[in-house]
Short mmCIF file of C-alpha atoms and ligand atoms in Angstrom, two decimals:
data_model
loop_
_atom_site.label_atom_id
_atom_site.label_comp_id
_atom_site.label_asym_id
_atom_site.label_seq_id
_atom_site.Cartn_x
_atom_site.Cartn_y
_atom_site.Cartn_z
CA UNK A 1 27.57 -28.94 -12.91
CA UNK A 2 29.54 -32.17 -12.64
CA UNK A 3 31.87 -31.92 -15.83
CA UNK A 4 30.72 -34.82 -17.29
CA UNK A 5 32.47 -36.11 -20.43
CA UNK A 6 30.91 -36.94 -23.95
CA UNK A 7 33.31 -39.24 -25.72
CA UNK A 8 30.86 -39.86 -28.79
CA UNK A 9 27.84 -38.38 -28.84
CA UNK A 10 26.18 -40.84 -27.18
CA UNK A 11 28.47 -42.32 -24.71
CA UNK A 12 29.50 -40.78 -21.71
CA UNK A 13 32.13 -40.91 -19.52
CA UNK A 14 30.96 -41.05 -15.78
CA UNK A 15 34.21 -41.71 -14.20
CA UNK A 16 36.14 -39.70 -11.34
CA UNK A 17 39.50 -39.62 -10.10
CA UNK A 18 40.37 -40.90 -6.47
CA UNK A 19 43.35 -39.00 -4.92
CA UNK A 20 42.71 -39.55 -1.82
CA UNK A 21 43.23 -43.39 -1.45
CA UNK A 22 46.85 -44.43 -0.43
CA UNK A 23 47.08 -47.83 -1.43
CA UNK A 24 45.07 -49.04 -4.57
CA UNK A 25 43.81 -52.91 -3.08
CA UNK A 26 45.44 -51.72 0.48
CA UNK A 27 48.75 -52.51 -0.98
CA UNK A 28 50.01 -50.43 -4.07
CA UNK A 29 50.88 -47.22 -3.93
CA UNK A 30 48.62 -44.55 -5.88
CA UNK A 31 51.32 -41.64 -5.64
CA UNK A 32 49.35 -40.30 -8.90
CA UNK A 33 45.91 -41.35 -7.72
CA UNK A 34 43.27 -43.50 -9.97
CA UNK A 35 40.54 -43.22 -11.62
CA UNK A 36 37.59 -45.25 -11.72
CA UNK A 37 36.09 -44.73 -15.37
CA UNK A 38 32.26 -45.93 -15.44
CA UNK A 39 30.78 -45.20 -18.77
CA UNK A 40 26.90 -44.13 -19.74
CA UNK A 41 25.31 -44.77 -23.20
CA UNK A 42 22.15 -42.66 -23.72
CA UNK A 43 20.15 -44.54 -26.09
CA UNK A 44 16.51 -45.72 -26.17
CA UNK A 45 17.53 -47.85 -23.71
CA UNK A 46 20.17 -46.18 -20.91
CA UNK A 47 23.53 -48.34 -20.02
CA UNK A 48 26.00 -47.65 -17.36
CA UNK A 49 29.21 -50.00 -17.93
CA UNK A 50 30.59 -50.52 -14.21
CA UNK A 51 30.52 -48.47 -10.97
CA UNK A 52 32.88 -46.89 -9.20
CA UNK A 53 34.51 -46.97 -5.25
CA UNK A 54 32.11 -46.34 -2.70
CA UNK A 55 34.12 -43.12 -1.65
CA UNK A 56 32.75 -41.68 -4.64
CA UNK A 57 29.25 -42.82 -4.93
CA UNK A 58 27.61 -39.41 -4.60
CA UNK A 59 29.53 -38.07 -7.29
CA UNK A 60 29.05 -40.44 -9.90
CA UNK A 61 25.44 -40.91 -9.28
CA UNK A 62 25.44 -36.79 -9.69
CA UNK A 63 27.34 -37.23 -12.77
CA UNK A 64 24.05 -39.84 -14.38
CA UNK A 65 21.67 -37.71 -13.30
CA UNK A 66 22.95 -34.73 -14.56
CA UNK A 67 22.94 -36.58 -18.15
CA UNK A 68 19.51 -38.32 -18.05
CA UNK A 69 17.43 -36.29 -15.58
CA UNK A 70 14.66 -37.98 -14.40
CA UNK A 71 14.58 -40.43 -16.80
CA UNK A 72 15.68 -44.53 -15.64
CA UNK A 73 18.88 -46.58 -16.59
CA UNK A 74 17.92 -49.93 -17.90
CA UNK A 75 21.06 -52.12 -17.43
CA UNK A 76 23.92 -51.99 -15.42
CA UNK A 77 26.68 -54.09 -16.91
CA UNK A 78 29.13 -55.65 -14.56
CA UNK A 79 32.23 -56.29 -16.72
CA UNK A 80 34.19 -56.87 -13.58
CA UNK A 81 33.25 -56.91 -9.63
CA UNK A 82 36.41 -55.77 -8.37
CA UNK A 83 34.97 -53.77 -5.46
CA UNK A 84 36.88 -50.50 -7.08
CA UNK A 85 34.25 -50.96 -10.09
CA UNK A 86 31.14 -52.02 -7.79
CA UNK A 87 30.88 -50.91 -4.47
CA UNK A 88 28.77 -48.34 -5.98
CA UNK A 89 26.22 -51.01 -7.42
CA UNK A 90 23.80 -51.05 -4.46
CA UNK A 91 23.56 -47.05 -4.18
CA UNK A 92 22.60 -47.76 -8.08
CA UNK A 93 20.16 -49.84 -7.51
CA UNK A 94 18.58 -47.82 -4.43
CA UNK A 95 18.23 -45.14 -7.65
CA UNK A 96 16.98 -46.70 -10.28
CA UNK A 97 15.03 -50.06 -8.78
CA UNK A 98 13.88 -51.56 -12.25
CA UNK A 99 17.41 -51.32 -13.85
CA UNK A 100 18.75 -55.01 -14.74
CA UNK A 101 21.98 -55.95 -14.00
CA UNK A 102 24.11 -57.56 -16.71
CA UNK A 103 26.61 -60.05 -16.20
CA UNK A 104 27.79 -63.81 -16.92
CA UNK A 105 26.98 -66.73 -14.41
CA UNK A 106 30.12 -66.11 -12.53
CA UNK A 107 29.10 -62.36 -11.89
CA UNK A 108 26.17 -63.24 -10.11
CA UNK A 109 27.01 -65.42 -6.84
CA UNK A 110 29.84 -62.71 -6.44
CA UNK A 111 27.12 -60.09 -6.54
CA UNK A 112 25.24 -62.06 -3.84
CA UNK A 113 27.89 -62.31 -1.90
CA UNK A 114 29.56 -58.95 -2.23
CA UNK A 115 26.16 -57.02 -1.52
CA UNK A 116 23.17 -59.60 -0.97
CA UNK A 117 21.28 -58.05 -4.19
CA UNK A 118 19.94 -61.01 -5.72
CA UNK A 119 17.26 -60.15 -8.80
CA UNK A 120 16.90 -58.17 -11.46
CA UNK A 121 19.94 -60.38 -13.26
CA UNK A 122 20.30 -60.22 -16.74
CA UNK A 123 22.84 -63.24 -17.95
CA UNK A 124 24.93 -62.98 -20.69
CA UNK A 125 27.31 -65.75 -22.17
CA UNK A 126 29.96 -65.10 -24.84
CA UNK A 127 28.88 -63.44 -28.19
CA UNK A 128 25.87 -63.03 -26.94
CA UNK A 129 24.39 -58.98 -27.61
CA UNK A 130 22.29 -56.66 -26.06
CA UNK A 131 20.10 -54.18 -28.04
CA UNK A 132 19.87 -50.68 -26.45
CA UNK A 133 18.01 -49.17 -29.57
CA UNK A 134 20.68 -47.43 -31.76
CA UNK A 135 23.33 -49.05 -29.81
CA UNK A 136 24.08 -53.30 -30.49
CA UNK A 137 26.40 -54.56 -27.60
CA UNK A 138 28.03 -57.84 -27.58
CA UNK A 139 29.54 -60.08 -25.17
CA UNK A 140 33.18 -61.12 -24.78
CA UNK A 141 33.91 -63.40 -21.94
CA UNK A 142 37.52 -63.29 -20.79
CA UNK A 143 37.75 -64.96 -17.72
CA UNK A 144 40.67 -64.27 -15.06
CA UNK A 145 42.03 -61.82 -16.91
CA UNK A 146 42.09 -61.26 -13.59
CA UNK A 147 39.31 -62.11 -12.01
CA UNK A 148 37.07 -65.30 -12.77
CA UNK A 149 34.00 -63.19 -14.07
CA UNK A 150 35.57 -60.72 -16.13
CA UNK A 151 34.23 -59.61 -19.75
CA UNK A 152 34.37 -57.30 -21.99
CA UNK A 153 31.46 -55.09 -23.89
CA UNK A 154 31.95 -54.21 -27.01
CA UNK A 155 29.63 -51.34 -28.58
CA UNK A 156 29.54 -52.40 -32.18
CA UNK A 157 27.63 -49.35 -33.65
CA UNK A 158 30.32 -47.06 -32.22
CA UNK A 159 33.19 -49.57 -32.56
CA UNK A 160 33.65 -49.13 -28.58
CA UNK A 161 35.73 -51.55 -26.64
CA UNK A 162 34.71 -51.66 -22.67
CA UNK A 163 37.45 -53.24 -21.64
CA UNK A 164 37.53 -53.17 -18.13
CA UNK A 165 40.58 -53.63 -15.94
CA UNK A 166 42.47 -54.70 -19.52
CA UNK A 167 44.46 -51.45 -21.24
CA UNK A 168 44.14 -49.71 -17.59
CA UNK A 169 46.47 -48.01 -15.78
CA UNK A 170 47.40 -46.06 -12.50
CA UNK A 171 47.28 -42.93 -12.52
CA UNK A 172 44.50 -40.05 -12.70
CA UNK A 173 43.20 -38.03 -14.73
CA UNK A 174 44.76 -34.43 -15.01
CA UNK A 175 42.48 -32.68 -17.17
CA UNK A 176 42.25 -34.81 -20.40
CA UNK A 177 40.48 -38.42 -20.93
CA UNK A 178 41.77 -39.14 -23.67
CA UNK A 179 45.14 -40.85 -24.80
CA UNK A 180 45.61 -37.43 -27.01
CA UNK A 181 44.67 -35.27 -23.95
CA UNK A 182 47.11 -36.21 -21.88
CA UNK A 183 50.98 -36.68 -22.07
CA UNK A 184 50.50 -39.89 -22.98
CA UNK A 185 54.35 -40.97 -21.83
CA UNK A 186 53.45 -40.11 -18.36
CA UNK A 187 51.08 -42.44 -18.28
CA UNK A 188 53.19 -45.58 -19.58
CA UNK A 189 54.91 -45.77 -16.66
CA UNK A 190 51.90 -46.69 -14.27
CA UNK A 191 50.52 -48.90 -17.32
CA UNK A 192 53.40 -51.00 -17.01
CA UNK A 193 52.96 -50.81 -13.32
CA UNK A 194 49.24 -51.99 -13.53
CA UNK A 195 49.90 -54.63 -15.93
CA UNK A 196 53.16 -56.08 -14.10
CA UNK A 197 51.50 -56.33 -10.59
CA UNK A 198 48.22 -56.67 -11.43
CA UNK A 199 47.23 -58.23 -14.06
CA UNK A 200 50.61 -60.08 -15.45
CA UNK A 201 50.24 -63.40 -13.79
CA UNK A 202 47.18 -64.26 -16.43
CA UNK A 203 49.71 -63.03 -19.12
CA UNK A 204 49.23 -66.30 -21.50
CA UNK A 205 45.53 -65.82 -21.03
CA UNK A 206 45.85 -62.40 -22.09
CA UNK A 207 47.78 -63.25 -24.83
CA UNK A 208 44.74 -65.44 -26.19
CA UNK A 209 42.02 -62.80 -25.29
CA UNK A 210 44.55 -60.60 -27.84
CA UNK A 211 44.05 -62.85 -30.83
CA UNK A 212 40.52 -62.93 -30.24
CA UNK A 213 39.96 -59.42 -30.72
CA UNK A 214 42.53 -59.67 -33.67
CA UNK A 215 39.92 -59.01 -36.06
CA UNK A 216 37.43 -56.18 -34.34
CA UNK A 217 37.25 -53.10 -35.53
CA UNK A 218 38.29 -50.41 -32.75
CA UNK A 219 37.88 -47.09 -32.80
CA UNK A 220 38.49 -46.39 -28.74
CA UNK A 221 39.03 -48.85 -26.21
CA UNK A 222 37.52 -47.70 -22.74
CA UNK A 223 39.32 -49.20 -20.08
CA UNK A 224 38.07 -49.13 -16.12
CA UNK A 225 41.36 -47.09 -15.34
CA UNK A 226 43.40 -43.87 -17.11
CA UNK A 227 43.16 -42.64 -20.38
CA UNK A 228 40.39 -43.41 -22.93
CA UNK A 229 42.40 -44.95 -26.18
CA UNK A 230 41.14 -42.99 -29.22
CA UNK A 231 43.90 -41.59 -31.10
CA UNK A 232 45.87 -44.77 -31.24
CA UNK A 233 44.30 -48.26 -29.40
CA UNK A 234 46.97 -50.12 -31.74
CA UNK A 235 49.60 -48.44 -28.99
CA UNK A 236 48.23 -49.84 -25.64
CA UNK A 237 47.12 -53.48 -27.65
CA UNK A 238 50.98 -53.53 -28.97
CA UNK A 239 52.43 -52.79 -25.12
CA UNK A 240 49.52 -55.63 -23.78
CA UNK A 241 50.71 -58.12 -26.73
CA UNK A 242 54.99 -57.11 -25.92
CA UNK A 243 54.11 -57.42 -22.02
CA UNK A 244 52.18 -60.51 -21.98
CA UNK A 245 55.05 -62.36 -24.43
CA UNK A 246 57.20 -61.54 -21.74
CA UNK A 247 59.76 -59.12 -24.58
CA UNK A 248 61.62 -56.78 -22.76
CA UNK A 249 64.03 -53.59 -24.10
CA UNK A 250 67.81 -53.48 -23.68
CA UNK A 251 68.63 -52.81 -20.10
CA UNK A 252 69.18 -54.56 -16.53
CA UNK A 253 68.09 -53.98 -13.63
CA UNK A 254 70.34 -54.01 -10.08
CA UNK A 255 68.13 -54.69 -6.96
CA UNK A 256 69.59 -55.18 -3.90
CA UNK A 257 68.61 -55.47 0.32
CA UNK A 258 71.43 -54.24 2.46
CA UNK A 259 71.72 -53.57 6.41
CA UNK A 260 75.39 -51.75 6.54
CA UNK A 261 76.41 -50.96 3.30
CA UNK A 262 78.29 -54.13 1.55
CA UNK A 263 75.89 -55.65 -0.32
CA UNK A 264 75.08 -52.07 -1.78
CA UNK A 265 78.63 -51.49 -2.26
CA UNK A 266 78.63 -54.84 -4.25
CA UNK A 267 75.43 -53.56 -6.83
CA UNK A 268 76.94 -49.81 -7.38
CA UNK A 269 80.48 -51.73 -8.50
CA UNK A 270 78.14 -53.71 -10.56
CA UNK A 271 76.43 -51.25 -12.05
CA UNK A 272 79.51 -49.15 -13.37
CA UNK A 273 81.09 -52.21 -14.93
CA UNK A 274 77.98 -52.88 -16.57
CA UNK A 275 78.15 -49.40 -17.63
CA UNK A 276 82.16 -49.61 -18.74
CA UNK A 277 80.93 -53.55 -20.69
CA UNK A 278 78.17 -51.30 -22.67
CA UNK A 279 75.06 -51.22 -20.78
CA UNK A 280 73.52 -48.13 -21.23
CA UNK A 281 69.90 -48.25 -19.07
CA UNK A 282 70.89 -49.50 -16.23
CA UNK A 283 68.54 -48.65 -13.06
CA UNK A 284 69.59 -50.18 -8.99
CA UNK A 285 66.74 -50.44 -6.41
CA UNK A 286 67.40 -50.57 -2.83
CA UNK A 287 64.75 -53.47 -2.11
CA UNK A 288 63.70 -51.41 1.09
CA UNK A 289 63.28 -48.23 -0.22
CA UNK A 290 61.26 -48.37 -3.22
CA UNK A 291 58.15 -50.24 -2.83
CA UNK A 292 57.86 -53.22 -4.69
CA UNK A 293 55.72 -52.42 -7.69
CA UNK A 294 58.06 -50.24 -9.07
CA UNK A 295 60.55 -52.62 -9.07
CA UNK A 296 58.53 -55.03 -10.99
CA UNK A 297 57.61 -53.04 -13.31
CA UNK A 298 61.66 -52.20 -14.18
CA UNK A 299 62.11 -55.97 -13.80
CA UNK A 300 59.18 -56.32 -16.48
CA UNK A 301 60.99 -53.85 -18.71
CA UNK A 302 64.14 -55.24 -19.06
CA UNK A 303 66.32 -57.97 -20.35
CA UNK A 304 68.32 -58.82 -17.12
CA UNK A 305 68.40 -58.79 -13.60
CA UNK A 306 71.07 -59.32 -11.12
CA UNK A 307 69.76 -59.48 -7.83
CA UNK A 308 71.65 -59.50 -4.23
CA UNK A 309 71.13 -60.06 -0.81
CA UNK A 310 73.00 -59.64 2.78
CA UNK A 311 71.87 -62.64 5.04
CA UNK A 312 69.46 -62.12 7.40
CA UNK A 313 69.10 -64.55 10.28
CA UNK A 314 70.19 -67.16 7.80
CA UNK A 315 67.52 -66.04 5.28
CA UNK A 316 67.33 -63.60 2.57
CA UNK A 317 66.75 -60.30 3.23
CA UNK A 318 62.91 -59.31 4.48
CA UNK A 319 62.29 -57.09 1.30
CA UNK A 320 64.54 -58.73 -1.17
CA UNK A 321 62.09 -62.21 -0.56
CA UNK A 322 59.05 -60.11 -1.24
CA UNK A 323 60.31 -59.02 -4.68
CA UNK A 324 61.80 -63.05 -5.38
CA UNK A 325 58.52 -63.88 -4.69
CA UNK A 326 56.71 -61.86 -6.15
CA UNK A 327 58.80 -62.62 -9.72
CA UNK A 328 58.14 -65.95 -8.95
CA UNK A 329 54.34 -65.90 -8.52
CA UNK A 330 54.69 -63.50 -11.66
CA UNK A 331 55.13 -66.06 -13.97
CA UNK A 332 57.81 -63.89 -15.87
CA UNK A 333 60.24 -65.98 -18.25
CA UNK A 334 62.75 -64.63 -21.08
CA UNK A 335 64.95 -62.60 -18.42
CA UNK A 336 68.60 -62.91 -17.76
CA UNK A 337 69.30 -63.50 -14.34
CA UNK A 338 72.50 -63.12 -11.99
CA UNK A 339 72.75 -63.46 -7.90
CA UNK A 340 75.17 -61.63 -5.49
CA UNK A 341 75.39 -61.08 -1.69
CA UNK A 342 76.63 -60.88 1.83
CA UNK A 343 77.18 -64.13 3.67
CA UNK A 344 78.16 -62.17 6.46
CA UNK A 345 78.56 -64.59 10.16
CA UNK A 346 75.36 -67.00 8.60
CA UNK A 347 74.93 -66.94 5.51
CA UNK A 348 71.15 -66.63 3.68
CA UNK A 349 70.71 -64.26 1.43
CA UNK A 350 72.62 -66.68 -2.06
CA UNK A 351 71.78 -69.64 -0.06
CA UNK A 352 68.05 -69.44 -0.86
CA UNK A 353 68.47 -67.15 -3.93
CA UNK A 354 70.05 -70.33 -5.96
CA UNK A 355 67.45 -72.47 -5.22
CA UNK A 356 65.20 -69.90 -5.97
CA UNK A 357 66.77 -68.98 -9.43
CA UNK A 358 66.69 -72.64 -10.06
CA UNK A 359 62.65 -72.61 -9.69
CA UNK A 360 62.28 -69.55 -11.99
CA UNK A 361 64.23 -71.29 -14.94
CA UNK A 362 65.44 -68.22 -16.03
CA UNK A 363 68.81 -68.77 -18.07
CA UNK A 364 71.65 -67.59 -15.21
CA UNK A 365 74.39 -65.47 -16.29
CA UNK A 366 77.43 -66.20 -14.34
CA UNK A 367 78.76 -67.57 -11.01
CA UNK A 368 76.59 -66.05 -7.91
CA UNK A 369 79.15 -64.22 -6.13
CA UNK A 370 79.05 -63.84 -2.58
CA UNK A 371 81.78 -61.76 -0.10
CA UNK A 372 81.81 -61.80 4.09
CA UNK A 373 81.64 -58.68 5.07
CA UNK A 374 83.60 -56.71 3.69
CA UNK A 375 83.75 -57.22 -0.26
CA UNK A 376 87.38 -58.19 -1.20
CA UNK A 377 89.71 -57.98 -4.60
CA UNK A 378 88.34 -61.45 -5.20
CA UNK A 379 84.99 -60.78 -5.22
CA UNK A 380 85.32 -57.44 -7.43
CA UNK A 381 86.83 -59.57 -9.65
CA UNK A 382 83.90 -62.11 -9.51
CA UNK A 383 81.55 -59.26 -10.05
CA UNK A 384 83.33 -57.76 -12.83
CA UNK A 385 82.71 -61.23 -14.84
CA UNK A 386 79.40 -60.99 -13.91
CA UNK A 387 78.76 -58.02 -14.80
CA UNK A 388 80.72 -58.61 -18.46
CA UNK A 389 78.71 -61.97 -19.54
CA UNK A 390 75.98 -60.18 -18.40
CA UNK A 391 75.98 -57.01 -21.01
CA UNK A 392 77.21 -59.33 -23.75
CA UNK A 393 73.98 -61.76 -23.49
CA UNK A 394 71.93 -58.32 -23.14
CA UNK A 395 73.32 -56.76 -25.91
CA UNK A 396 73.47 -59.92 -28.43
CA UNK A 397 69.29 -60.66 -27.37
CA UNK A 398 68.19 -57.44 -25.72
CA UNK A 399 64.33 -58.61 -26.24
FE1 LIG B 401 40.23 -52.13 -11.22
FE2 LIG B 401 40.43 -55.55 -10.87
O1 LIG B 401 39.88 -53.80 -10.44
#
């Protein structure tokens, strides 16, 4: 007995939650795990939406069995190749050898050249729908949201949104599949950490894949990762629609590399003047202790960011460049920005982050302020301005 999931009668989820994987794409952290949610729908015709990782290939093709015996699945539909959502596909087709795969034209030559399976394609362009007896499936191409060949399935008898990556988050799942199984509020967290690492570069194209579905009716959106939204889709589509119009809530964020202390010194005298000027969520990163996502998920979250370096062979600091570049390659705007560091005996870290600041175009709050070694009365003094023009532009526009 596999504990498989009905989430209608007729749909299925076939999902399963990976725990054991360290680094989701070999890079982010899965400190909560992942799932990988595949989806059956048992109708004249049988449908399995997406795969799941090859580490759990046995179990998921368990899971289909156990719902439809001996008899075949018809289509596989390939909203997205991501190998987290395919690497199962040939192990799927060594099962059931007559099942068509469903995708759009860009699905296919990445099929081909994930896992040299070349026939039994089944194209699909937008609006175009797929007739599985009692079930009517239609189309939605949204492409690079965030890879070229992504879609979207949309179950129109049931009112079903497959959404793939879109809605997802980390994170897996405890007991519950659905948004009103879980503690939903635990989840948000990793959401926002999906979104803003993953998927937030493609934010304007998100943000027109949004007005598109505008008008569907949606009972549950079914994403590729976390919860199943059924009590309230309007919640996640709301966070997607805030997110990818860059809005933030009242708060800054302090993130800061340091080798001996000063620079660190310099964001904790920052932080309690913001505190003293009115800021009430304030939340300081050391760059090399928490990994990056994390910190671009806070940066996503808030309204400003004041960001500091020690020099570092006459650069900025290793970890503090990752996260500058990772903003920048973000394409996040609407953020209030101010720069502080270390000059120390070269100099590097407020150097480059000016030039940088000047690329992002984000409005800059303040003079950078930059001590040698030791920070000095001057400097405090420097940081307390800062720190004050700071909280009065967050608290006059804190979205
Ligand atoms: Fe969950 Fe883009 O893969």
């Amino acid at each position: 007995m596999e504990c498989r999931q009905p989430i209608t009668d007729k749909i299925h989820w076939i999902g399963v939650n990976d725990r054991e994987t360290t680094l989701f794409e070999n890079f982010w952290p899965l400190e909560k795990g992942v799932s990988y949610n595949s989806y059956l729908i048992n109708d004249e015709k049988v449908a399995v939406v997406d795969t799941v990782k090859f580490n759990k290939t046995n179990l998921f093709l368990s899971k289909i069995k156990e719902i439809i015996g001996d008899r075949d699945v018809d289509y596989l539909i390939v909203n997205h190749m991501e190998p987290d959502h395919s690497s199962s596909m040939q192990a799927l087709v060594n099962a059931y050898p007559n099942m068509k795969i469903v995708g759009n034209k860009k699905t296919f030559p990445m099929i081909e050249g994930f896992y040299n399976i070349t026939e039994n394609f089944h194209e699909v362009a937008e609006g175009d729908e797929l007739d599985l007896g009692h079930h009517k499936l239609k189309f939605f191409l949204t492409p690079m949201i965030h890879w070229p060949e992504t879609m979207m399935t949309y179950d129109q008898t049931e009112q079903v949104l497959f959404s793939m990556d879109a809605f997802g988050g980390f994170g897996a799942l405890d007991g519950g599949i659905f948004d009103d199984e879980v503690i939903i509020e635990d989840y948000e967290d990793e959401i926002r950490r999906y979104y803003s690492n993953i998927v937030a570069k493609y934010s304007p194209i998100v943000q027109k894949a949004l007005t598109r579905f505008a008008d569907l009716p949606i009972k549950m959106i079914c994403s590729t990762h976390g919860p199943i939204w059924r009590n309230d889709p309007g919640k996640i589509v709301d966070y997607y629609d805030r997110w990818s119009r860059y809005e933030a809530e009242e708060g800054v964020v302090i993130v800061y590399g340091t080798m001996y202390g000063n620079t660190a010194k310099m964001a904790d005298y920052l932080a309690q003047r913001l505190y003293e000027h009115g800021i009430k969520k304030i939340t300081v990163y050391d760059a090399s202790k928490t990994h990056v996502s994390y910190i671009i998920s806070e940066i996503w979250k808030y309204k400003g960011l004041i960001i500091g370096s020690c020099a570092y062979n006459t650069q900025m600091f290793p970890s503090v460049e990752l996260i500058a570049n990772k903003i920048e390659h973000s394409g996040l705007q609407n953020r209030y920005l101010g720069i502080f560091g270390n000059k120390s005996w070269s100099g590097g870290g407020v150097k480059n982050l000016v030039p940088w600041s000047e690329r992002l175009k984000w409005e800059t709050v303040g003079e950078a302020v930059e001590a040698t070694y030791t920070p000095r009365e001057a400097e405090y003094e420097k940081l307390d301005a800062l720190a004050k023009e700071m909280a009065e532009k967050v608290l006059a526009n804190p979205k």
